[in-house]
PDB file of N, CA and C in Angstrom:
ATOM      1  N   MET A  18       1.627  18.399 -54.079  1.00  0.00           N
ATOM      2  CA  MET A  18       2.407  17.741 -57.020  1.00  0.00           C
ATOM      3  C   MET A  18       3.110  18.766 -57.395  1.00  0.00           C
ATOM      4  N   HIS A  19       3.100  18.089 -58.549  1.00  0.00           N
ATOM      5  CA  HIS A  19       4.833  18.997 -59.107  1.00  0.00           C
ATOM      6  C   HIS A  19       2.708  19.067 -60.865  1.00  0.00           C
ATOM      7  N   PRO A  20       3.392  21.011 -60.667  1.00  0.00           N
ATOM      8  CA  PRO A  20       3.007  21.800 -61.319  1.00  0.00           C
ATOM      9  C   PRO A  20       3.167  21.203 -62.551  1.00  0.00           C
ATOM     10  N   ALA A  21       3.288  20.668 -63.385  1.00  0.00           N
ATOM     11  CA  ALA A  21       2.850  19.594 -64.505  1.00  0.00           C
ATOM     12  C   ALA A  21       2.564  18.140 -64.470  1.00  0.00           C
ATOM     13  N   ALA A  22       2.935  17.782 -63.651  1.00  0.00           N
ATOM     14  CA  ALA A  22       1.953  16.782 -63.152  1.00  0.00           C
ATOM     15  C   ALA A  22       0.992  16.532 -63.059  1.00  0.00           C
ATOM     16  N   GLN A  23       0.420  18.043 -62.445  1.00  0.00           N
ATOM     17  CA  GLN A  23      -0.478  18.044 -62.329  1.00  0.00           C
ATOM     18  C   GLN A  23      -1.525  18.508 -63.293  1.00  0.00           C
ATOM     19  N   GLN A  24      -0.550  18.955 -63.942  1.00  0.00           N
ATOM     20  CA  GLN A  24      -0.973  19.728 -65.403  1.00  0.00           C
ATOM     21  C   GLN A  24      -1.866  18.797 -66.132  1.00  0.00           C
ATOM     22  N   ALA A  25      -0.100  16.945 -65.776  1.00  0.00           N
ATOM     23  CA  ALA A  25      -1.215  16.479 -67.311  1.00  0.00           C
ATOM     24  C   ALA A  25      -2.094  15.482 -66.893  1.00  0.00           C
ATOM     25  N   LYS A  26      -2.335  15.592 -64.836  1.00  0.00           N
ATOM     26  CA  LYS A  26      -3.916  14.662 -64.476  1.00  0.00           C
ATOM     27  C   LYS A  26      -4.702  14.951 -64.825  1.00  0.00           C
ATOM     28  N   LEU A  27      -4.332  16.709 -65.071  1.00  0.00           N
ATOM     29  CA  LEU A  27      -6.208  17.082 -65.121  1.00  0.00           C
ATOM     30  C   LEU A  27      -6.682  16.786 -66.798  1.00  0.00           C
ATOM     31  N   ALA A  28      -5.135  17.193 -68.152  1.00  0.00           N
ATOM     32  CA  ALA A  28      -4.965  16.519 -68.665  1.00  0.00           C
ATOM     33  C   ALA A  28      -5.914  14.905 -69.244  1.00  0.00           C
ATOM     34  N   ALA A  29      -5.758  14.275 -68.512  1.00  0.00           N
ATOM     35  CA  ALA A  29      -6.659  12.731 -69.057  1.00  0.00           C
ATOM     36  C   ALA A  29      -7.032  12.737 -68.056  1.00  0.00           C
ATOM     37  N   ALA A  30      -7.439  13.208 -67.149  1.00  0.00           N
ATOM     38  CA  ALA A  30      -8.606  13.358 -66.728  1.00  0.00           C
ATOM     39  C   ALA A  30      -9.796  13.331 -67.949  1.00  0.00           C
ATOM     40  N   LEU A  31      -9.201  14.831 -67.996  1.00  0.00           N
ATOM     41  CA  LEU A  31     -10.111  15.737 -69.253  1.00  0.00           C
ATOM     42  C   LEU A  31     -10.449  14.568 -70.530  1.00  0.00           C
ATOM     43  N   LYS A  32      -9.886  14.243 -71.025  1.00  0.00           N
ATOM     44  CA  LYS A  32      -9.561  13.478 -71.697  1.00  0.00           C
ATOM     45  C   LYS A  32     -10.897  11.549 -72.026  1.00  0.00           C
ATOM     46  N   LEU A  33     -10.098  11.816 -70.546  1.00  0.00           N
ATOM     47  CA  LEU A  33     -11.674  10.112 -69.857  1.00  0.00           C
ATOM     48  C   LEU A  33     -13.360  10.854 -70.662  1.00  0.00           C
ATOM     49  N   ILE A  34     -13.940  11.638 -70.776  1.00  0.00           N
ATOM     50  CA  ILE A  34     -14.717  11.878 -71.305  1.00  0.00           C
ATOM     51  C   ILE A  34     -14.694  12.252 -73.376  1.00  0.00           C
ATOM     52  N   THR A  35     -13.532  12.877 -73.573  1.00  0.00           N
ATOM     53  CA  THR A  35     -13.514  12.729 -74.957  1.00  0.00           C
ATOM     54  C   THR A  35     -13.339  11.592 -75.236  1.00  0.00           C
ATOM     55  N   ASP A  36     -12.547  10.511 -75.421  1.00  0.00           N
ATOM     56  CA  ASP A  36     -12.710   9.154 -75.183  1.00  0.00           C
ATOM     57  C   ASP A  36     -13.916   8.518 -75.388  1.00  0.00           C
ATOM     58  N   GLU A  37     -14.481   8.916 -74.303  1.00  0.00           N
ATOM     59  CA  GLU A  37     -15.830   7.733 -74.018  1.00  0.00           C
ATOM     60  C   GLU A  37     -17.154   7.147 -75.389  1.00  0.00           C
ATOM     61  N   ALA A  38     -17.278   6.083 -74.910  1.00  0.00           N
ATOM     62  CA  ALA A  38     -18.384   5.922 -76.541  1.00  0.00           C
ATOM     63  C   ALA A  38     -19.579   5.746 -76.526  1.00  0.00           C
ATOM     64  N   ASP A  39     -19.404   5.752 -74.862  1.00  0.00           N
ATOM     65  CA  ASP A  39     -21.412   5.924 -73.746  1.00  0.00           C
ATOM     66  C   ASP A  39     -21.763   6.456 -73.493  1.00  0.00           C
ATOM     67  N   PRO A  40     -22.302   7.094 -73.863  1.00  0.00           N
ATOM     68  CA  PRO A  40     -23.258   9.293 -73.326  1.00  0.00           C
ATOM     69  C   PRO A  40     -23.148   8.187 -72.016  1.00  0.00           C
ATOM     70  N   ILE A  41     -23.144   7.319 -71.478  1.00  0.00           N
ATOM     71  CA  ILE A  41     -23.499   7.781 -70.234  1.00  0.00           C
ATOM     72  C   ILE A  41     -22.536   7.892 -69.213  1.00  0.00           C
ATOM     73  N   GLN A  42     -21.335   6.739 -69.838  1.00  0.00           N
ATOM     74  CA  GLN A  42     -20.189   6.745 -69.727  1.00  0.00           C
ATOM     75  C   GLN A  42     -19.205   8.521 -69.692  1.00  0.00           C
ATOM     76  N   VAL A  43     -19.925   8.588 -70.116  1.00  0.00           N
ATOM     77  CA  VAL A  43     -19.453   9.757 -71.236  1.00  0.00           C
ATOM     78  C   VAL A  43     -20.308  11.249 -69.146  1.00  0.00           C
ATOM     79  N   ARG A  44     -21.315  11.240 -69.054  1.00  0.00           N
ATOM     80  CA  ARG A  44     -22.006  11.704 -68.152  1.00  0.00           C
ATOM     81  C   ARG A  44     -20.919  11.115 -66.790  1.00  0.00           C
ATOM     82  N   VAL A  45     -20.065   9.560 -66.540  1.00  0.00           N
ATOM     83  CA  VAL A  45     -19.836   9.287 -65.218  1.00  0.00           C
ATOM     84  C   VAL A  45     -18.859   9.523 -65.648  1.00  0.00           C
ATOM     85  N   LYS A  46     -17.857  10.095 -66.540  1.00  0.00           N
ATOM     86  CA  LYS A  46     -16.068  10.304 -66.640  1.00  0.00           C
ATOM     87  C   LYS A  46     -16.387  11.977 -66.241  1.00  0.00           C
ATOM     88  N   MET A  47     -17.382  12.499 -66.695  1.00  0.00           N
ATOM     89  CA  MET A  47     -18.236  13.941 -65.895  1.00  0.00           C
ATOM     90  C   MET A  47     -18.105  14.216 -64.362  1.00  0.00           C
ATOM     91  N   ALA A  48     -18.338  12.988 -63.943  1.00  0.00           N
ATOM     92  CA  ALA A  48     -18.555  13.619 -62.853  1.00  0.00           C
ATOM     93  C   ALA A  48     -17.643  12.658 -61.959  1.00  0.00           C
ATOM     94  N   TYR A  49     -16.749  12.152 -62.633  1.00  0.00           N
ATOM     95  CA  TYR A  49     -15.361  10.922 -62.188  1.00  0.00           C
ATOM     96  C   TYR A  49     -14.793  12.981 -61.275  1.00  0.00           C
ATOM     97  N   VAL A  50     -14.015  13.817 -63.130  1.00  0.00           N
ATOM     98  CA  VAL A  50     -13.721  15.126 -62.914  1.00  0.00           C
ATOM     99  C   VAL A  50     -14.345  15.714 -62.353  1.00  0.00           C
ATOM    100  N   TRP A  51     -15.289  16.290 -62.502  1.00  0.00           N
ATOM    101  CA  TRP A  51     -15.875  16.893 -61.406  1.00  0.00           C
ATOM    102  C   TRP A  51     -15.471  17.354 -60.019  1.00  0.00           C
ATOM    103  N   GLY A  52     -15.689  16.304 -59.783  1.00  0.00           N
ATOM    104  CA  GLY A  52     -15.337  15.685 -57.841  1.00  0.00           C
ATOM    105  C   GLY A  52     -13.001  15.905 -58.397  1.00  0.00           C
ATOM    106  N   TYR A  53     -12.474  15.224 -59.213  1.00  0.00           N
ATOM    107  CA  TYR A  53     -11.522  15.490 -58.477  1.00  0.00           C
ATOM    108  C   TYR A  53     -10.778  16.649 -59.539  1.00  0.00           C
ATOM    109  N   ILE A  54     -11.568  18.204 -59.868  1.00  0.00           N
ATOM    110  CA  ILE A  54     -11.167  18.780 -59.661  1.00  0.00           C
ATOM    111  C   ILE A  54     -11.383  19.730 -58.443  1.00  0.00           C
ATOM    112  N   ASP A  55     -12.648  19.194 -57.800  1.00  0.00           N
ATOM    113  CA  ASP A  55     -13.188  20.974 -56.618  1.00  0.00           C
ATOM    114  C   ASP A  55     -11.943  19.641 -55.396  1.00  0.00           C
ATOM    115  N   ALA A  56     -11.238  18.244 -55.649  1.00  0.00           N
ATOM    116  CA  ALA A  56     -10.894  17.659 -54.668  1.00  0.00           C
ATOM    117  C   ALA A  56      -9.630  18.595 -54.616  1.00  0.00           C
ATOM    118  N   LEU A  57      -9.744  19.104 -55.357  1.00  0.00           N
ATOM    119  CA  LEU A  57      -7.336  20.061 -56.414  1.00  0.00           C
ATOM    120  C   LEU A  57      -8.066  20.741 -54.999  1.00  0.00           C
ATOM    121  N   ALA A  58      -9.280  22.008 -55.984  1.00  0.00           N
ATOM    122  CA  ALA A  58      -9.169  23.211 -55.449  1.00  0.00           C
ATOM    123  C   ALA A  58      -9.456  23.158 -53.749  1.00  0.00           C
ATOM    124  N   ASP A  59      -9.763  22.362 -53.390  1.00  0.00           N
ATOM    125  CA  ASP A  59     -10.095  22.051 -52.139  1.00  0.00           C
ATOM    126  C   ASP A  59      -9.269  21.836 -51.172  1.00  0.00           C
ATOM    127  N   ALA A  60      -8.392  21.312 -51.672  1.00  0.00           N
ATOM    128  CA  ALA A  60      -6.582  21.153 -50.889  1.00  0.00           C
ATOM    129  C   ALA A  60      -6.086  22.605 -51.355  1.00  0.00           C
ATOM    130  N   GLY A  61      -6.240  22.803 -52.681  1.00  0.00           N
ATOM    131  CA  GLY A  61      -5.507  24.494 -52.220  1.00  0.00           C
ATOM    132  C   GLY A  61      -4.420  24.651 -53.339  1.00  0.00           C
ATOM    133  N   LEU A  62      -4.755  22.973 -54.520  1.00  0.00           N
ATOM    134  CA  LEU A  62      -4.333  22.589 -55.418  1.00  0.00           C
ATOM    135  C   LEU A  62      -4.847  23.551 -56.959  1.00  0.00           C
ATOM    136  N   LEU A  63      -5.198  23.985 -56.643  1.00  0.00           N
ATOM    137  CA  LEU A  63      -5.669  24.578 -57.448  1.00  0.00           C
ATOM    138  C   LEU A  63      -7.336  26.444 -56.930  1.00  0.00           C
ATOM    139  N   SER A  64      -6.755  27.441 -58.246  1.00  0.00           N
ATOM    140  CA  SER A  64      -7.586  28.762 -57.077  1.00  0.00           C
ATOM    141  C   SER A  64      -8.887  28.529 -57.329  1.00  0.00           C
ATOM    142  N   GLN A  65     -10.127  28.025 -57.303  1.00  0.00           N
ATOM    143  CA  GLN A  65     -11.695  28.631 -57.282  1.00  0.00           C
ATOM    144  C   GLN A  65     -11.881  28.866 -58.548  1.00  0.00           C
ATOM    145  N   ALA A  66     -10.851  30.553 -59.452  1.00  0.00           N
ATOM    146  CA  ALA A  66     -11.167  30.443 -60.561  1.00  0.00           C
ATOM    147  C   ALA A  66     -10.460  29.344 -61.416  1.00  0.00           C
ATOM    148  N   GLU A  67      -9.441  28.198 -60.976  1.00  0.00           N
ATOM    149  CA  GLU A  67      -9.159  27.529 -62.210  1.00  0.00           C
ATOM    150  C   GLU A  67      -9.891  27.348 -61.784  1.00  0.00           C
ATOM    151  N   ALA A  68     -10.789  26.551 -60.886  1.00  0.00           N
ATOM    152  CA  ALA A  68     -11.325  25.464 -61.066  1.00  0.00           C
ATOM    153  C   ALA A  68     -12.367  25.614 -61.724  1.00  0.00           C
ATOM    154  N   ASP A  69     -12.336  26.475 -61.275  1.00  0.00           N
ATOM    155  CA  ASP A  69     -14.332  27.221 -62.389  1.00  0.00           C
ATOM    156  C   ASP A  69     -14.036  27.216 -63.641  1.00  0.00           C
ATOM    157  N   ARG A  70     -13.198  26.832 -64.090  1.00  0.00           N
ATOM    158  CA  ARG A  70     -12.291  27.591 -66.033  1.00  0.00           C
ATOM    159  C   ARG A  70     -12.478  26.151 -66.153  1.00  0.00           C
ATOM    160  N   LEU A  71     -12.362  25.205 -65.424  1.00  0.00           N
ATOM    161  CA  LEU A  71     -11.828  24.100 -65.503  1.00  0.00           C
ATOM    162  C   LEU A  71     -12.950  22.666 -65.517  1.00  0.00           C
ATOM    163  N   GLN A  72     -13.660  22.750 -64.892  1.00  0.00           N
ATOM    164  CA  GLN A  72     -15.151  22.303 -64.898  1.00  0.00           C
ATOM    165  C   GLN A  72     -15.624  23.352 -65.898  1.00  0.00           C
ATOM    166  N   LYS A  73     -15.828  24.207 -66.763  1.00  0.00           N
ATOM    167  CA  LYS A  73     -16.543  25.132 -67.646  1.00  0.00           C
ATOM    168  C   LYS A  73     -15.736  24.293 -69.302  1.00  0.00           C
ATOM    169  N   ALA A  74     -14.572  24.092 -69.083  1.00  0.00           N
ATOM    170  CA  ALA A  74     -14.055  23.116 -69.617  1.00  0.00           C
ATOM    171  C   ALA A  74     -14.486  21.731 -70.287  1.00  0.00           C
ATOM    172  N   ALA A  75     -14.574  21.407 -68.878  1.00  0.00           N
ATOM    173  CA  ALA A  75     -15.679  19.430 -68.944  1.00  0.00           C
ATOM    174  C   ALA A  75     -16.941  19.961 -69.061  1.00  0.00           C
ATOM    175  N   GLU A  76     -17.398  20.546 -68.826  1.00  0.00           N
ATOM    176  CA  GLU A  76     -19.340  20.321 -69.202  1.00  0.00           C
ATOM    177  C   GLU A  76     -19.096  21.210 -70.942  1.00  0.00           C
ATOM    178  N   GLN A  77     -18.222  21.887 -71.944  1.00  0.00           N
ATOM    179  CA  GLN A  77     -18.180  22.344 -72.640  1.00  0.00           C
ATOM    180  C   GLN A  77     -18.170  20.659 -73.294  1.00  0.00           C
ATOM    181  N   ARG A  78     -16.287  19.668 -72.827  1.00  0.00           N
ATOM    182  CA  ARG A  78     -16.131  18.585 -73.486  1.00  0.00           C
ATOM    183  C   ARG A  78     -17.776  17.810 -73.188  1.00  0.00           C
ATOM    184  N   ARG A  79     -17.901  17.260 -72.273  1.00  0.00           N
ATOM    185  CA  ARG A  79     -19.528  16.363 -72.727  1.00  0.00           C
ATOM    186  C   ARG A  79     -20.063  16.618 -73.121  1.00  0.00           C
ATOM    187  N   ASP A  80     -20.746  18.514 -72.854  1.00  0.00           N
ATOM    188  CA  ASP A  80     -21.801  18.361 -73.993  1.00  0.00           C
ATOM    189  C   ASP A  80     -21.002  18.395 -75.155  1.00  0.00           C
ATOM    190  N   LYS A  81     -20.076  18.773 -76.229  1.00  0.00           N
ATOM    191  CA  LYS A  81     -19.150  18.317 -76.934  1.00  0.00           C
ATOM    192  C   LYS A  81     -19.356  16.552 -78.083  1.00  0.00           C
ATOM    193  N   ARG A  82     -19.166  16.353 -76.264  1.00  0.00           N
ATOM    194  CA  ARG A  82     -19.401  14.609 -76.890  1.00  0.00           C
ATOM    195  C   ARG A  82     -20.551  13.973 -77.200  1.00  0.00           C
ATOM    196  N   LEU A  83     -21.158  14.682 -76.223  1.00  0.00           N
ATOM    197  CA  LEU A  83     -23.206  14.314 -76.326  1.00  0.00           C
ATOM    198  C   LEU A  83     -22.798  14.090 -77.062  1.00  0.00           C
ATOM    199  N   ALA A  84     -22.872  15.019 -78.267  1.00  0.00           N
ATOM    200  CA  ALA A  84     -23.429  16.829 -79.521  1.00  0.00           C
ATOM    201  C   ALA A  84     -23.252  15.216 -80.025  1.00  0.00           C
ATOM    202  N   ASP A  85     -22.047  14.642 -80.298  1.00  0.00           N
ATOM    203  CA  ASP A  85     -20.785  13.838 -82.042  1.00  0.00           C
ATOM    204  C   ASP A  85     -21.063  12.364 -81.225  1.00  0.00           C
ATOM    205  N   LEU A  86     -22.058  12.024 -80.570  1.00  0.00           N
ATOM    206  CA  LEU A  86     -22.606  10.453 -80.138  1.00  0.00           C
ATOM    207  C   LEU A  86     -24.458  10.498 -79.825  1.00  0.00           C
ATOM    208  N   GLY A  87     -24.794  11.418 -80.754  1.00  0.00           N
ATOM    209  CA  GLY A  87     -26.099  12.207 -80.911  1.00  0.00           C
ATOM    210  C   GLY A  87     -27.577  12.162 -80.112  1.00  0.00           C
ATOM    211  N   ALA A  88     -26.411  12.466 -78.308  1.00  0.00           N
ATOM    212  CA  ALA A  88     -27.217  12.208 -77.114  1.00  0.00           C
ATOM    213  C   ALA A  88     -27.502  13.912 -76.699  1.00  0.00           C
ATOM    214  N   ASP A  89     -29.261  13.797 -76.997  1.00  0.00           N
ATOM    215  CA  ASP A  89     -29.100  15.246 -75.629  1.00  0.00           C
ATOM    216  C   ASP A  89     -28.044  15.505 -74.113  1.00  0.00           C
ATOM    217  N   PRO A  90     -27.052  16.903 -74.808  1.00  0.00           N
ATOM    218  CA  PRO A  90     -26.279  17.094 -73.147  1.00  0.00           C
ATOM    219  C   PRO A  90     -27.449  17.272 -72.313  1.00  0.00           C
ATOM    220  N   LEU A  91     -28.118  17.571 -72.481  1.00  0.00           N
ATOM    221  CA  LEU A  91     -29.093  17.338 -70.895  1.00  0.00           C
ATOM    222  C   LEU A  91     -30.254  16.540 -70.727  1.00  0.00           C
ATOM    223  N   LEU A  92     -30.260  15.724 -69.964  1.00  0.00           N
ATOM    224  CA  LEU A  92     -30.562  14.511 -69.296  1.00  0.00           C
ATOM    225  C   LEU A  92     -32.412  15.303 -68.593  1.00  0.00           C
ATOM    226  N   THR A  93     -33.465  14.891 -69.491  1.00  0.00           N
ATOM    227  CA  THR A  93     -34.333  15.253 -68.879  1.00  0.00           C
ATOM    228  C   THR A  93     -35.301  14.306 -68.315  1.00  0.00           C
ATOM    229  N   SER A  94     -36.125  13.121 -68.241  1.00  0.00           N
ATOM    230  CA  SER A  94     -37.177  12.534 -68.056  1.00  0.00           C
ATOM    231  C   SER A  94     -38.626  12.615 -68.200  1.00  0.00           C
TER     232      SER A  94
END
């Protein structure tokens, strides 16, 4: 995949988290993004360090979005 296209797809995937209006769907999108980043790393398209950085950024987006929606970032039962 061309690096510019890969970056655009990663940005679009991360935006899914930010754009979601339902806390459950924020978590679903987070799982999707996490898996997408893992798949890119497994395919050798991202270094493990870059994958870790992107996953950390996704977690920060998730936590901020959940806080904005008034939901607890940590699910507790």
